[in-house]
């Protein structure tokens, strides 16, 4: 953790122009001498946003791990990288190379947020004006810790810049309940001070803080069912403020994954926005390459790498009448100018994979500056309004608010039925009504599986609902990927703490159960 002491300062320096330093030499640059205005605080926050577009976060290592650990995304059998195979088999080891890089990246983002929050204390400005700026940092910190606590359970919780490196190297783990309490406090602060809307959905507004609060409460329902009421109340509030927050469902599902249209949509609530340029792995979108079809000519990328490929059962079990299936999959590719079915993909590249591929990150991702679709202009959807409605539907069902549960779920289903703009609406998926509490729960989890397919949420659903056990049995013989023999119930749906961190800091012991 030694690097964290200087991390955010380096972020700020990388953003500042050299001319500014030359014109105003300050000698030793410290937080007190650097943070002289709220603009400088915003620069530190921008550094945190920038880290989110690095390959070690949602662009590659973290997103890949979440997708493979679920029952929705399989691994091309030609891929033998141990860190990927382990996640695909749900048999992750403590020295997993993906975790080894995305764990510190998460703490780098947190470190940048902490520097911004602390830096604001040096600025002479109205308290309310400062709060409006640092609320972004509180949101960012909560957003990243929410990922970490769901994956690892008890974790080190840092809420201030590291000033004593030796002490930081001996920090212990914070209990799960306490981490969640701090996440909630950060999101509540963000909700209070963020604006109703932002100029870009890559910047959090009140709706983002409120939506993640709802998601946090829904997740915490596994510990205390009273949290379902809190999740329901949060969604009820968001829905009542649709016009204030400028929210709504995008009429055409495909537009959510069209770089030329998504920025104008009301549905995205918080996104990681790739802009089509990068500095090495910083700012580079990798998912087009990892999910694209090998040697495919249809999008001008030179084809993808066919690494993350859903099992055939995912494709076959998805109703053909559901428009979301057509948007989410490419079942054909173009080779030597001719469109060919997925059964022939390896004819044109032996290391390809004869299964339909994910299309959300390739079909409408825009031009790419680098080969294989790297560095597109995709927006990775971290939260969108359809998910808010599904959170609300699930929570409403748990607290007996059947009317709202059905209404919110049916809004999402109605959009799916509508299909592409100008097309004839489908009869599927039909509205739901009159289901028992248990059957509705199963239904809304299925709807989350299809609506949010390949958007990094499925593993978290599996973990919080303990879906490897009955009645779901997602890793059993009837699961979409068949039996995942590496799954161990004793691990309680947690990944291992990174082995190298435990070596450096024994206070993080014991390792998570089962590792």
CSV table of C-alpha atoms in Angstrom, one decimal:
chain,number,residue,atom,x,y,z
A,1,UNK,CA,0.0,0.0,0.0
A,2,UNK,CA,3.0,2.3,0.0
A,3,UNK,CA,2.1,3.7,-3.4
A,4,UNK,CA,-1.2,5.0,-2.1
A,5,UNK,CA,0.5,7.8,-0.2
A,6,UNK,CA,1.5,9.5,-3.4
A,7,UNK,CA,-1.1,8.2,-5.8
A,8,UNK,CA,-3.6,11.0,-6.0
A,9,UNK,CA,-0.9,13.6,-6.1
A,10,UNK,CA,0.5,11.8,-9.2
A,11,UNK,CA,-3.0,11.8,-10.7
A,12,UNK,CA,-3.3,15.5,-10.3
A,13,UNK,CA,0.1,16.2,-11.7
A,14,UNK,CA,-0.7,14.1,-14.8
A,15,UNK,CA,-3.8,16.2,-15.4
A,16,UNK,CA,-2.1,19.6,-14.9
A,17,UNK,CA,-0.3,21.3,-17.8
A,18,UNK,CA,3.5,21.7,-17.5
A,19,UNK,CA,3.1,25.4,-18.1
A,20,UNK,CA,1.2,25.9,-14.9
A,21,UNK,CA,4.1,24.4,-12.9
A,22,UNK,CA,6.6,26.5,-14.7
A,23,UNK,CA,4.8,29.8,-14.3
A,24,UNK,CA,4.1,29.2,-10.6
A,25,UNK,CA,6.9,27.2,-8.9
A,26,UNK,CA,5.8,26.1,-5.5
A,27,UNK,CA,8.8,24.1,-4.4
A,28,UNK,CA,7.5,21.1,-2.4
A,29,UNK,CA,4.0,20.4,-3.7
A,30,UNK,CA,1.8,19.3,-0.7
A,31,UNK,CA,-2.0,18.9,-0.3
A,32,UNK,CA,-2.0,22.3,1.5
A,33,UNK,CA,-0.2,24.1,-1.3
A,34,UNK,CA,-2.0,22.3,-4.1
A,35,UNK,CA,-5.6,22.3,-3.0
A,36,UNK,CA,-6.2,26.1,-3.3
A,37,UNK,CA,-9.5,26.0,-5.2
A,38,UNK,CA,-12.5,23.7,-5.8
A,39,UNK,CA,-11.2,23.3,-9.4
A,40,UNK,CA,-8.2,21.5,-7.9
A,41,UNK,CA,-10.5,19.3,-5.9
A,42,UNK,CA,-12.4,18.5,-9.1
A,43,UNK,CA,-9.2,17.5,-10.8
A,44,UNK,CA,-8.5,15.0,-8.1
A,45,UNK,CA,-12.0,13.6,-8.6
A,46,UNK,CA,-11.4,13.4,-12.3
A,47,UNK,CA,-8.3,11.3,-11.5
A,48,UNK,CA,-10.6,8.8,-9.8
A,49,UNK,CA,-12.9,8.7,-12.9
A,50,UNK,CA,-9.8,8.2,-15.0
A,51,UNK,CA,-8.8,5.2,-13.1
A,52,UNK,CA,-12.1,3.6,-13.8
A,53,UNK,CA,-11.3,3.4,-17.5
A,54,UNK,CA,-8.1,1.5,-16.9
A,55,UNK,CA,-7.9,-2.2,-18.0
A,56,UNK,CA,-7.5,-3.3,-14.3
A,57,UNK,CA,-10.9,-2.0,-13.5
A,58,UNK,CA,-14.1,-2.5,-15.5
A,59,UNK,CA,-12.4,-2.4,-18.9
A,60,UNK,CA,-10.9,-5.9,-18.6
A,61,UNK,CA,-9.7,-7.7,-15.4
A,62,UNK,CA,-12.5,-6.9,-13.0
A,63,UNK,CA,-15.3,-7.0,-15.6
A,64,UNK,CA,-14.0,-10.3,-17.1
A,65,UNK,CA,-13.8,-11.9,-13.6
A,66,UNK,CA,-17.4,-11.0,-12.8
A,67,UNK,CA,-18.7,-12.2,-16.1
A,68,UNK,CA,-16.8,-15.5,-16.0
A,69,UNK,CA,-17.8,-16.2,-12.4
A,70,UNK,CA,-21.5,-16.1,-13.3
A,71,UNK,CA,-23.5,-18.7,-15.2
A,72,UNK,CA,-24.0,-16.4,-18.2
A,73,UNK,CA,-20.4,-16.2,-19.7
A,74,UNK,CA,-18.2,-19.1,-20.5
A,75,UNK,CA,-14.6,-19.2,-21.7
A,76,UNK,CA,-13.4,-20.1,-25.1
A,77,UNK,CA,-12.0,-23.7,-24.6
A,78,UNK,CA,-8.8,-22.5,-26.4
A,79,UNK,CA,-8.1,-20.0,-23.6
A,80,UNK,CA,-5.9,-21.5,-20.9
A,81,UNK,CA,-4.9,-18.5,-18.8
A,82,UNK,CA,-5.1,-19.8,-15.2
A,83,UNK,CA,-6.7,-16.6,-13.8
A,84,UNK,CA,-9.5,-16.8,-16.4
A,85,UNK,CA,-10.1,-20.6,-16.1
A,86,UNK,CA,-10.3,-20.2,-12.3
A,87,UNK,CA,-13.1,-17.7,-12.5
A,88,UNK,CA,-14.9,-19.6,-15.2
A,89,UNK,CA,-14.8,-22.8,-13.0
A,90,UNK,CA,-15.7,-20.8,-9.8
A,91,UNK,CA,-12.5,-22.2,-8.3
A,92,UNK,CA,-10.5,-19.0,-7.8
A,93,UNK,CA,-7.1,-19.2,-6.1
A,94,UNK,CA,-5.6,-16.7,-3.7
A,95,UNK,CA,-2.8,-15.9,-6.2
A,96,UNK,CA,-5.2,-15.2,-9.0
A,97,UNK,CA,-3.6,-12.8,-11.4
A,98,UNK,CA,-6.8,-10.8,-12.1
A,99,UNK,CA,-7.4,-10.1,-8.4
A,100,UNK,CA,-3.8,-9.2,-7.9
A,101,UNK,CA,-4.2,-6.3,-10.3
A,102,UNK,CA,-7.8,-5.1,-9.8
A,103,UNK,CA,-7.6,-5.1,-6.0
A,104,UNK,CA,-4.9,-2.3,-5.9
A,105,UNK,CA,-6.6,-0.5,-8.8
A,106,UNK,CA,-9.8,-0.3,-6.6
A,107,UNK,CA,-7.8,1.2,-3.8
A,108,UNK,CA,-6.2,3.6,-6.1
A,109,UNK,CA,-9.6,4.9,-7.1
A,110,UNK,CA,-10.5,5.1,-3.4
A,111,UNK,CA,-7.3,6.9,-2.7
A,112,UNK,CA,-8.0,9.5,-5.3
A,113,UNK,CA,-11.5,10.0,-3.8
A,114,UNK,CA,-10.0,10.3,-0.3
A,115,UNK,CA,-7.5,12.9,-1.4
A,116,UNK,CA,-10.2,15.0,-3.0
A,117,UNK,CA,-12.3,14.9,0.2
A,118,UNK,CA,-9.4,15.8,2.4
A,119,UNK,CA,-8.1,18.4,-0.1
A,120,UNK,CA,-11.4,20.3,0.1
A,121,UNK,CA,-10.6,21.1,3.8
A,122,UNK,CA,-7.8,23.3,2.6
A,123,UNK,CA,-10.0,25.3,0.3
A,124,UNK,CA,-11.4,28.6,1.4
A,125,UNK,CA,-15.0,28.4,0.1
A,126,UNK,CA,-18.6,28.2,1.3
A,127,UNK,CA,-19.3,24.8,2.9
A,128,UNK,CA,-22.3,24.1,0.7
A,129,UNK,CA,-20.2,24.8,-2.5
A,130,UNK,CA,-17.5,22.4,-1.3
A,131,UNK,CA,-20.1,19.7,-0.5
A,132,UNK,CA,-21.5,19.9,-4.0
A,133,UNK,CA,-18.1,19.1,-5.4
A,134,UNK,CA,-16.8,16.5,-2.9
A,135,UNK,CA,-20.2,14.7,-3.1
A,136,UNK,CA,-18.8,13.1,-6.3
A,137,UNK,CA,-15.8,11.7,-4.3
A,138,UNK,CA,-18.1,10.3,-1.7
A,139,UNK,CA,-20.1,8.6,-4.4
A,140,UNK,CA,-17.0,7.2,-6.1
A,141,UNK,CA,-15.7,5.8,-2.8
A,142,UNK,CA,-19.0,4.1,-2.1
A,143,UNK,CA,-19.2,2.7,-5.6
A,144,UNK,CA,-15.8,1.0,-5.4
A,145,UNK,CA,-16.2,-0.3,-1.8
A,146,UNK,CA,-19.6,-1.7,-2.9
A,147,UNK,CA,-17.8,-3.9,-5.4
A,148,UNK,CA,-15.1,-4.9,-2.9
A,149,UNK,CA,-17.3,-5.8,0.0
A,150,UNK,CA,-19.6,-8.0,-2.2
A,151,UNK,CA,-16.6,-9.9,-3.6
A,152,UNK,CA,-14.3,-10.2,-0.5
A,153,UNK,CA,-16.5,-9.6,2.6
A,154,UNK,CA,-14.4,-8.0,5.3
A,155,UNK,CA,-11.8,-5.7,3.8
A,156,UNK,CA,-9.4,-2.9,4.7
A,157,UNK,CA,-11.5,0.3,4.8
A,158,UNK,CA,-9.5,3.6,4.2
A,159,UNK,CA,-11.5,6.8,4.4
A,160,UNK,CA,-8.6,9.3,4.6
A,161,UNK,CA,-5.3,9.8,2.7
A,162,UNK,CA,-2.4,7.6,3.9
A,163,UNK,CA,0.1,9.7,5.8
A,164,UNK,CA,1.7,7.0,7.8
A,165,UNK,CA,2.9,4.3,5.4
A,166,UNK,CA,4.0,1.9,8.2
A,167,UNK,CA,0.6,2.1,10.0
A,168,UNK,CA,-1.2,1.7,6.7
A,169,UNK,CA,0.8,-1.5,6.0
A,170,UNK,CA,-0.6,-2.9,9.2
A,171,UNK,CA,-4.2,-2.1,8.8
A,172,UNK,CA,-6.7,-4.8,9.6
A,173,UNK,CA,-10.0,-5.8,8.1
A,174,UNK,CA,-13.2,-3.9,8.7
A,175,UNK,CA,-16.3,-6.1,9.3
A,176,UNK,CA,-18.9,-6.4,6.5
A,177,UNK,CA,-21.6,-4.6,8.5
A,178,UNK,CA,-19.4,-1.7,9.2
A,179,UNK,CA,-18.3,-1.4,5.6
A,180,UNK,CA,-21.9,-1.3,4.4
A,181,UNK,CA,-22.7,1.3,7.0
A,182,UNK,CA,-19.9,3.5,5.7
A,183,UNK,CA,-21.1,2.9,2.1
A,184,UNK,CA,-24.6,4.0,3.0
A,185,UNK,CA,-23.3,7.1,4.8
A,186,UNK,CA,-21.3,8.1,1.7
A,187,UNK,CA,-24.2,7.6,-0.7
A,188,UNK,CA,-26.6,9.5,1.6
A,189,UNK,CA,-24.1,12.4,1.6
A,190,UNK,CA,-23.9,12.2,-2.2
A,191,UNK,CA,-27.6,12.1,-2.6
A,192,UNK,CA,-28.0,15.2,-0.4
A,193,UNK,CA,-25.4,17.3,-2.3
A,194,UNK,CA,-25.3,16.1,-5.9
A,195,UNK,CA,-27.4,18.0,-8.4
A,196,UNK,CA,-30.6,16.5,-9.8
A,197,UNK,CA,-29.0,16.1,-13.2
A,198,UNK,CA,-25.5,16.3,-14.7
A,199,UNK,CA,-24.3,17.3,-18.2
A,200,UNK,CA,-23.1,13.7,-18.6
A,201,UNK,CA,-24.2,10.4,-17.1
A,202,UNK,CA,-20.5,9.7,-16.5
A,203,UNK,CA,-20.9,12.1,-13.6
A,204,UNK,CA,-23.1,11.0,-10.7
A,205,UNK,CA,-26.3,12.9,-10.0
A,206,UNK,CA,-28.7,12.4,-7.1
A,207,UNK,CA,-30.3,9.6,-9.1
A,208,UNK,CA,-27.0,7.7,-9.1
A,209,UNK,CA,-26.6,8.0,-5.4
A,210,UNK,CA,-30.2,7.0,-4.7
A,211,UNK,CA,-30.1,4.1,-7.2
A,212,UNK,CA,-27.0,2.6,-5.6
A,213,UNK,CA,-28.5,3.1,-2.2
A,214,UNK,CA,-31.4,1.0,-3.4
A,215,UNK,CA,-29.0,-1.6,-4.7
A,216,UNK,CA,-27.1,-1.7,-1.4
A,217,UNK,CA,-30.3,-2.1,0.6
A,218,UNK,CA,-31.4,-4.9,-1.7
A,219,UNK,CA,-28.1,-6.7,-1.3
A,220,UNK,CA,-28.3,-6.3,2.5
A,221,UNK,CA,-31.6,-8.0,2.4
A,222,UNK,CA,-29.7,-11.2,2.8
A,223,UNK,CA,-28.6,-10.2,6.3
A,224,UNK,CA,-31.8,-8.5,7.5
A,225,UNK,CA,-35.1,-8.5,5.6
A,226,UNK,CA,-35.9,-5.0,6.9
A,227,UNK,CA,-33.5,-3.7,4.3
A,228,UNK,CA,-36.0,-4.7,1.6
A,229,UNK,CA,-38.3,-2.0,2.8
A,230,UNK,CA,-35.5,0.5,2.6
A,231,UNK,CA,-34.8,-0.6,-1.0
A,232,UNK,CA,-38.4,-0.3,-1.9
A,233,UNK,CA,-38.7,3.2,-0.3
A,234,UNK,CA,-35.6,4.3,-2.2
A,235,UNK,CA,-37.0,3.1,-5.6
A,236,UNK,CA,-40.4,4.6,-4.8
A,237,UNK,CA,-38.7,7.9,-4.3
A,238,UNK,CA,-36.7,7.7,-7.6
A,239,UNK,CA,-39.8,6.8,-9.6
A,240,UNK,CA,-41.7,9.7,-8.1
A,241,UNK,CA,-38.9,12.0,-9.3
A,242,UNK,CA,-38.5,10.6,-12.9
A,243,UNK,CA,-39.1,14.0,-14.4
A,244,UNK,CA,-36.9,15.8,-11.9
A,245,UNK,CA,-34.0,13.4,-12.5
A,246,UNK,CA,-34.7,13.2,-16.2
A,247,UNK,CA,-35.1,9.5,-16.2
A,248,UNK,CA,-37.0,7.0,-18.3
A,249,UNK,CA,-36.7,3.8,-20.3
A,250,UNK,CA,-35.1,4.0,-23.7
A,251,UNK,CA,-37.7,3.1,-26.3
A,252,UNK,CA,-35.4,0.9,-28.3
A,253,UNK,CA,-33.2,-1.5,-26.3
A,254,UNK,CA,-30.5,-1.4,-28.9
A,255,UNK,CA,-29.9,2.3,-28.4
A,256,UNK,CA,-28.5,1.6,-25.0
A,257,UNK,CA,-25.5,0.0,-26.7
A,258,UNK,CA,-25.2,2.4,-29.6
A,259,UNK,CA,-22.4,4.9,-28.9
A,260,UNK,CA,-24.1,7.5,-31.2
A,261,UNK,CA,-27.4,7.4,-29.3
A,262,UNK,CA,-26.8,6.4,-25.7
A,263,UNK,CA,-25.6,9.8,-24.6
A,264,UNK,CA,-29.0,11.3,-25.4
A,265,UNK,CA,-30.9,8.5,-23.6
A,266,UNK,CA,-32.7,9.1,-20.2
A,267,UNK,CA,-32.1,5.5,-19.1
A,268,UNK,CA,-28.4,5.5,-18.2
A,269,UNK,CA,-27.9,6.7,-14.6
A,270,UNK,CA,-24.1,6.1,-14.1
A,271,UNK,CA,-21.7,5.0,-16.9
A,272,UNK,CA,-18.0,4.6,-17.4
A,273,UNK,CA,-17.5,6.5,-20.6
A,274,UNK,CA,-14.8,5.5,-23.1
A,275,UNK,CA,-14.0,8.2,-25.6
A,276,UNK,CA,-12.2,6.4,-28.3
A,277,UNK,CA,-8.6,7.2,-27.3
A,278,UNK,CA,-6.2,5.8,-24.8
A,279,UNK,CA,-2.7,6.1,-23.3
A,280,UNK,CA,-1.6,2.5,-23.2
A,281,UNK,CA,-4.1,0.7,-21.0
A,282,UNK,CA,-5.4,3.9,-19.5
A,283,UNK,CA,-8.7,4.7,-21.2
A,284,UNK,CA,-8.7,1.6,-23.4
A,285,UNK,CA,-11.9,-0.4,-23.8
A,286,UNK,CA,-11.1,-4.1,-24.1
A,287,UNK,CA,-14.5,-5.7,-24.0
A,288,UNK,CA,-15.1,-5.4,-27.8
A,289,UNK,CA,-11.9,-7.4,-28.3
A,290,UNK,CA,-12.7,-10.0,-25.6
A,291,UNK,CA,-16.3,-10.5,-26.7
A,292,UNK,CA,-16.0,-10.0,-30.4
A,293,UNK,CA,-15.9,-12.9,-33.0
A,294,UNK,CA,-12.5,-13.9,-34.2
A,295,UNK,CA,-11.7,-12.7,-37.8
A,296,UNK,CA,-15.2,-11.2,-38.1
A,297,UNK,CA,-15.4,-8.4,-40.7
A,298,UNK,CA,-18.8,-6.9,-40.0
A,299,UNK,CA,-17.8,-4.1,-37.6
A,300,UNK,CA,-14.5,-3.1,-39.2
A,301,UNK,CA,-12.4,-4.1,-36.2
A,302,UNK,CA,-10.6,-7.0,-37.7
A,303,UNK,CA,-12.6,-9.2,-35.5
A,304,UNK,CA,-12.4,-9.8,-31.7
A,305,UNK,CA,-10.6,-12.4,-29.7
A,306,UNK,CA,-13.5,-14.7,-28.9
A,307,UNK,CA,-12.4,-15.0,-25.2
A,308,UNK,CA,-15.7,-14.4,-23.3
A,309,UNK,CA,-18.3,-16.5,-25.0
A,310,UNK,CA,-21.7,-17.5,-23.5
A,311,UNK,CA,-22.5,-21.1,-23.3
A,312,UNK,CA,-24.8,-22.4,-26.0
A,313,UNK,CA,-27.4,-23.0,-23.4
A,314,UNK,CA,-27.7,-19.3,-22.7
A,315,UNK,CA,-28.5,-18.6,-26.3
A,316,UNK,CA,-30.8,-21.6,-26.7
A,317,UNK,CA,-32.8,-21.0,-23.5
A,318,UNK,CA,-33.4,-17.4,-24.3
A,319,UNK,CA,-36.8,-17.0,-26.0
A,320,UNK,CA,-36.4,-16.0,-29.7
A,321,UNK,CA,-39.4,-13.7,-29.3
A,322,UNK,CA,-37.5,-11.5,-26.8
A,323,UNK,CA,-36.0,-8.6,-28.7
A,324,UNK,CA,-33.2,-8.3,-26.1
A,325,UNK,CA,-31.8,-11.6,-27.3
A,326,UNK,CA,-31.2,-10.2,-30.8
A,327,UNK,CA,-29.6,-7.1,-29.3
A,328,UNK,CA,-27.4,-9.1,-26.9
A,329,UNK,CA,-26.1,-11.7,-29.3
A,330,UNK,CA,-24.3,-12.0,-32.7
A,331,UNK,CA,-25.2,-15.4,-34.1
A,332,UNK,CA,-23.6,-14.7,-37.4
A,333,UNK,CA,-20.3,-13.2,-38.6
A,334,UNK,CA,-19.0,-12.0,-41.9
A,335,UNK,CA,-15.9,-13.7,-43.3
A,336,UNK,CA,-14.4,-13.0,-46.7
A,337,UNK,CA,-17.5,-10.8,-47.4
A,338,UNK,CA,-20.0,-13.5,-46.7
A,339,UNK,CA,-22.3,-13.8,-43.7
A,340,UNK,CA,-21.9,-17.2,-42.0
A,341,UNK,CA,-23.7,-18.9,-39.0
A,342,UNK,CA,-22.0,-19.4,-35.7
A,343,UNK,CA,-21.6,-23.1,-36.3
A,344,UNK,CA,-18.9,-22.3,-38.9
A,345,UNK,CA,-16.9,-19.7,-37.0
A,346,UNK,CA,-13.8,-21.9,-36.5
A,347,UNK,CA,-13.7,-22.6,-40.2
A,348,UNK,CA,-12.4,-19.1,-40.6
A,349,UNK,CA,-10.2,-19.0,-37.4
A,350,UNK,CA,-9.3,-22.2,-35.7
A,351,UNK,CA,-9.0,-20.7,-32.3
A,352,UNK,CA,-12.4,-19.1,-32.5
A,353,UNK,CA,-15.5,-20.5,-30.9
A,354,UNK,CA,-18.6,-21.9,-32.6
A,355,UNK,CA,-21.1,-20.2,-30.4
A,356,UNK,CA,-23.1,-17.0,-30.6
A,357,UNK,CA,-21.1,-14.1,-29.2
A,358,UNK,CA,-21.9,-11.1,-27.0
A,359,UNK,CA,-22.9,-8.1,-29.2
A,360,UNK,CA,-23.4,-5.4,-26.6
A,361,UNK,CA,-19.8,-4.2,-26.9
A,362,UNK,CA,-19.2,-4.5,-30.6
A,363,UNK,CA,-22.3,-4.0,-32.8
A,364,UNK,CA,-22.8,-0.3,-32.2
A,365,UNK,CA,-19.6,0.6,-30.2
A,366,UNK,CA,-18.4,3.1,-32.9
A,367,UNK,CA,-15.0,3.3,-34.5
A,368,UNK,CA,-12.0,1.9,-32.7
A,369,UNK,CA,-8.5,3.5,-32.6
A,370,UNK,CA,-6.8,0.2,-32.0
A,371,UNK,CA,-7.2,-3.2,-33.6
A,372,UNK,CA,-9.8,-5.8,-32.6
A,373,UNK,CA,-12.2,-3.1,-31.3
A,374,UNK,CA,-10.0,-1.8,-28.5
A,375,UNK,CA,-10.5,1.9,-27.8
A,376,UNK,CA,-14.1,2.2,-28.9
A,377,UNK,CA,-16.5,4.8,-27.7
A,378,UNK,CA,-18.6,2.5,-25.6
A,379,UNK,CA,-20.5,3.5,-22.4
A,380,UNK,CA,-20.3,0.7,-19.8
A,381,UNK,CA,-23.6,0.9,-18.0
A,382,UNK,CA,-23.0,0.7,-14.3
A,383,UNK,CA,-26.6,1.6,-13.4
A,384,UNK,CA,-29.6,2.3,-15.6
A,385,UNK,CA,-33.2,2.9,-15.0
A,386,UNK,CA,-34.4,-0.5,-16.0
A,387,UNK,CA,-32.3,-2.0,-13.2
A,388,UNK,CA,-33.8,0.5,-10.7
A,389,UNK,CA,-37.2,-0.7,-11.6
A,390,UNK,CA,-36.1,-4.3,-11.2
A,391,UNK,CA,-34.6,-3.6,-7.9
A,392,UNK,CA,-37.9,-2.0,-6.9
A,393,UNK,CA,-39.9,-4.9,-8.2
A,394,UNK,CA,-37.9,-7.4,-6.2
A,395,UNK,CA,-38.0,-5.4,-3.0
A,396,UNK,CA,-41.7,-4.6,-3.4
A,397,UNK,CA,-42.4,-8.3,-3.7
A,398,UNK,CA,-40.6,-9.0,-0.4
A,399,UNK,CA,-42.5,-6.3,1.5
A,400,UNK,CA,-46.0,-7.2,0.1
A,401,UNK,CA,-46.3,-4.2,-2.3
A,402,UNK,CA,-47.6,-6.4,-5.1
A,403,UNK,CA,-49.1,-3.6,-7.2
A,404,UNK,CA,-45.8,-1.7,-7.5
A,405,UNK,CA,-43.8,-5.0,-7.9
A,406,UNK,CA,-45.9,-5.9,-10.9
A,407,UNK,CA,-46.1,-2.4,-12.4
A,408,UNK,CA,-42.3,-1.9,-12.3
A,409,UNK,CA,-41.5,-5.3,-13.7
A,410,UNK,CA,-44.1,-5.0,-16.4
A,411,UNK,CA,-42.6,-1.6,-17.5
A,412,UNK,CA,-39.4,-3.4,-18.3
A,413,UNK,CA,-41.2,-6.2,-20.0
A,414,UNK,CA,-43.2,-3.8,-22.1
A,415,UNK,CA,-40.1,-2.2,-23.5
A,416,UNK,CA,-38.8,-5.7,-24.4
A,417,UNK,CA,-42.0,-6.5,-26.2
A,418,UNK,CA,-41.9,-3.2,-28.2
A,419,UNK,CA,-38.8,-4.4,-30.1
A,420,UNK,CA,-36.9,-2.2,-32.5
A,421,UNK,CA,-38.3,1.1,-33.6
A,422,UNK,CA,-40.9,0.7,-36.3
A,423,UNK,CA,-41.1,-3.1,-35.8
A,424,UNK,CA,-44.2,-5.2,-35.0
A,425,UNK,CA,-44.4,-5.6,-31.2
A,426,UNK,CA,-43.9,-9.1,-29.8
A,427,UNK,CA,-46.2,-11.0,-27.5
A,428,UNK,CA,-43.2,-11.9,-25.3
A,429,UNK,CA,-42.4,-11.3,-22.5
A,430,UNK,CA,-46.0,-11.0,-21.3
A,431,UNK,CA,-47.1,-9.0,-18.3
A,432,UNK,CA,-47.1,-10.8,-15.0
A,433,UNK,CA,-49.9,-10.8,-12.4
A,434,UNK,CA,-51.2,-12.9,-9.6
A,435,UNK,CA,-47.9,-14.8,-8.9
A,436,UNK,CA,-47.1,-16.1,-5.5
A,437,UNK,CA,-44.3,-14.3,-3.6
A,438,UNK,CA,-41.9,-17.1,-4.3
A,439,UNK,CA,-42.8,-17.4,-7.9
A,440,UNK,CA,-42.5,-13.6,-8.4
A,441,UNK,CA,-39.1,-13.7,-6.8
A,442,UNK,CA,-38.0,-16.4,-9.3
A,443,UNK,CA,-39.5,-14.4,-12.1
A,444,UNK,CA,-37.8,-11.1,-11.4
A,445,UNK,CA,-34.4,-12.8,-11.0
A,446,UNK,CA,-34.9,-14.4,-14.4
A,447,UNK,CA,-35.8,-11.0,-15.8
A,448,UNK,CA,-32.7,-9.5,-14.3
A,449,UNK,CA,-30.7,-12.3,-15.9
A,450,UNK,CA,-32.0,-11.4,-19.4
A,451,UNK,CA,-32.4,-7.6,-19.1
A,452,UNK,CA,-29.0,-7.1,-17.6
A,453,UNK,CA,-27.2,-9.9,-19.5
A,454,UNK,CA,-23.4,-9.4,-19.7
A,455,UNK,CA,-23.6,-6.1,-17.7
A,456,UNK,CA,-21.5,-7.4,-14.7
A,457,UNK,CA,-24.4,-7.9,-12.3
A,458,UNK,CA,-25.2,-11.6,-12.6
A,459,UNK,CA,-22.5,-12.8,-10.2
A,460,UNK,CA,-23.7,-10.4,-7.5
A,461,UNK,CA,-27.3,-11.7,-7.9
A,462,UNK,CA,-26.1,-15.3,-7.6
A,463,UNK,CA,-24.1,-14.5,-4.5
A,464,UNK,CA,-26.8,-12.4,-2.6
A,465,UNK,CA,-29.5,-14.9,-3.4
A,466,UNK,CA,-27.2,-17.9,-2.9
A,467,UNK,CA,-28.3,-19.3,-6.2
A,468,UNK,CA,-26.0,-22.2,-6.3
A,469,UNK,CA,-28.4,-23.9,-3.9
A,470,UNK,CA,-32.0,-24.9,-4.3
A,471,UNK,CA,-34.3,-23.9,-5.8
A,472,UNK,CA,-32.0,-22.2,-8.3
A,473,UNK,CA,-29.0,-24.6,-8.6
A,474,UNK,CA,-27.3,-22.4,-11.2
A,475,UNK,CA,-24.0,-24.4,-10.9
A,476,UNK,CA,-25.6,-27.8,-11.0
A,477,UNK,CA,-26.3,-30.2,-13.9
A,478,UNK,CA,-29.4,-28.1,-14.9
A,479,UNK,CA,-27.5,-24.8,-14.9
A,480,UNK,CA,-26.7,-22.9,-18.1
A,481,UNK,CA,-23.1,-24.0,-18.0
A,482,UNK,CA,-23.7,-27.4,-16.5
A,483,UNK,CA,-22.0,-28.5,-13.3
A,484,UNK,CA,-19.2,-26.2,-12.0
A,485,UNK,CA,-17.3,-28.7,-10.0
A,486,UNK,CA,-15.0,-26.0,-8.6
A,487,UNK,CA,-17.8,-24.4,-6.7
A,488,UNK,CA,-17.6,-24.8,-2.9
A,489,UNK,CA,-20.4,-23.8,-0.7
A,490,UNK,CA,-18.0,-23.3,2.2
A,491,UNK,CA,-16.6,-20.2,0.5
A,492,UNK,CA,-19.9,-18.5,1.0
A,493,UNK,CA,-19.8,-16.8,-2.5
A,494,UNK,CA,-16.6,-14.8,-1.6
A,495,UNK,CA,-13.4,-14.6,-3.6
A,496,UNK,CA,-10.1,-15.0,-1.8
A,497,UNK,CA,-8.2,-12.0,-0.5
A,498,UNK,CA,-5.1,-11.6,-2.7
A,499,UNK,CA,-2.2,-13.7,-1.4
A,500,UNK,CA,0.4,-11.1,-2.0
A,501,UNK,CA,-1.5,-8.7,0.3
A,502,UNK,CA,-1.6,-11.2,3.1
A,503,UNK,CA,2.1,-11.7,2.8
A,504,UNK,CA,2.7,-8.0,3.0
A,505,UNK,CA,0.2,-7.5,5.8
A,506,UNK,CA,-0.5,-10.5,8.1
A,507,UNK,CA,-3.2,-8.3,9.9
A,508,UNK,CA,-5.5,-9.1,6.9
A,509,UNK,CA,-5.5,-12.8,8.0
A,510,UNK,CA,-7.4,-15.0,8.2
A,511,UNK,CA,-7.9,-15.7,4.6
A,512,UNK,CA,-11.6,-16.1,3.5
A,513,UNK,CA,-13.0,-19.5,4.4
A,514,UNK,CA,-12.3,-22.2,1.9
A,515,UNK,CA,-9.1,-20.8,0.5
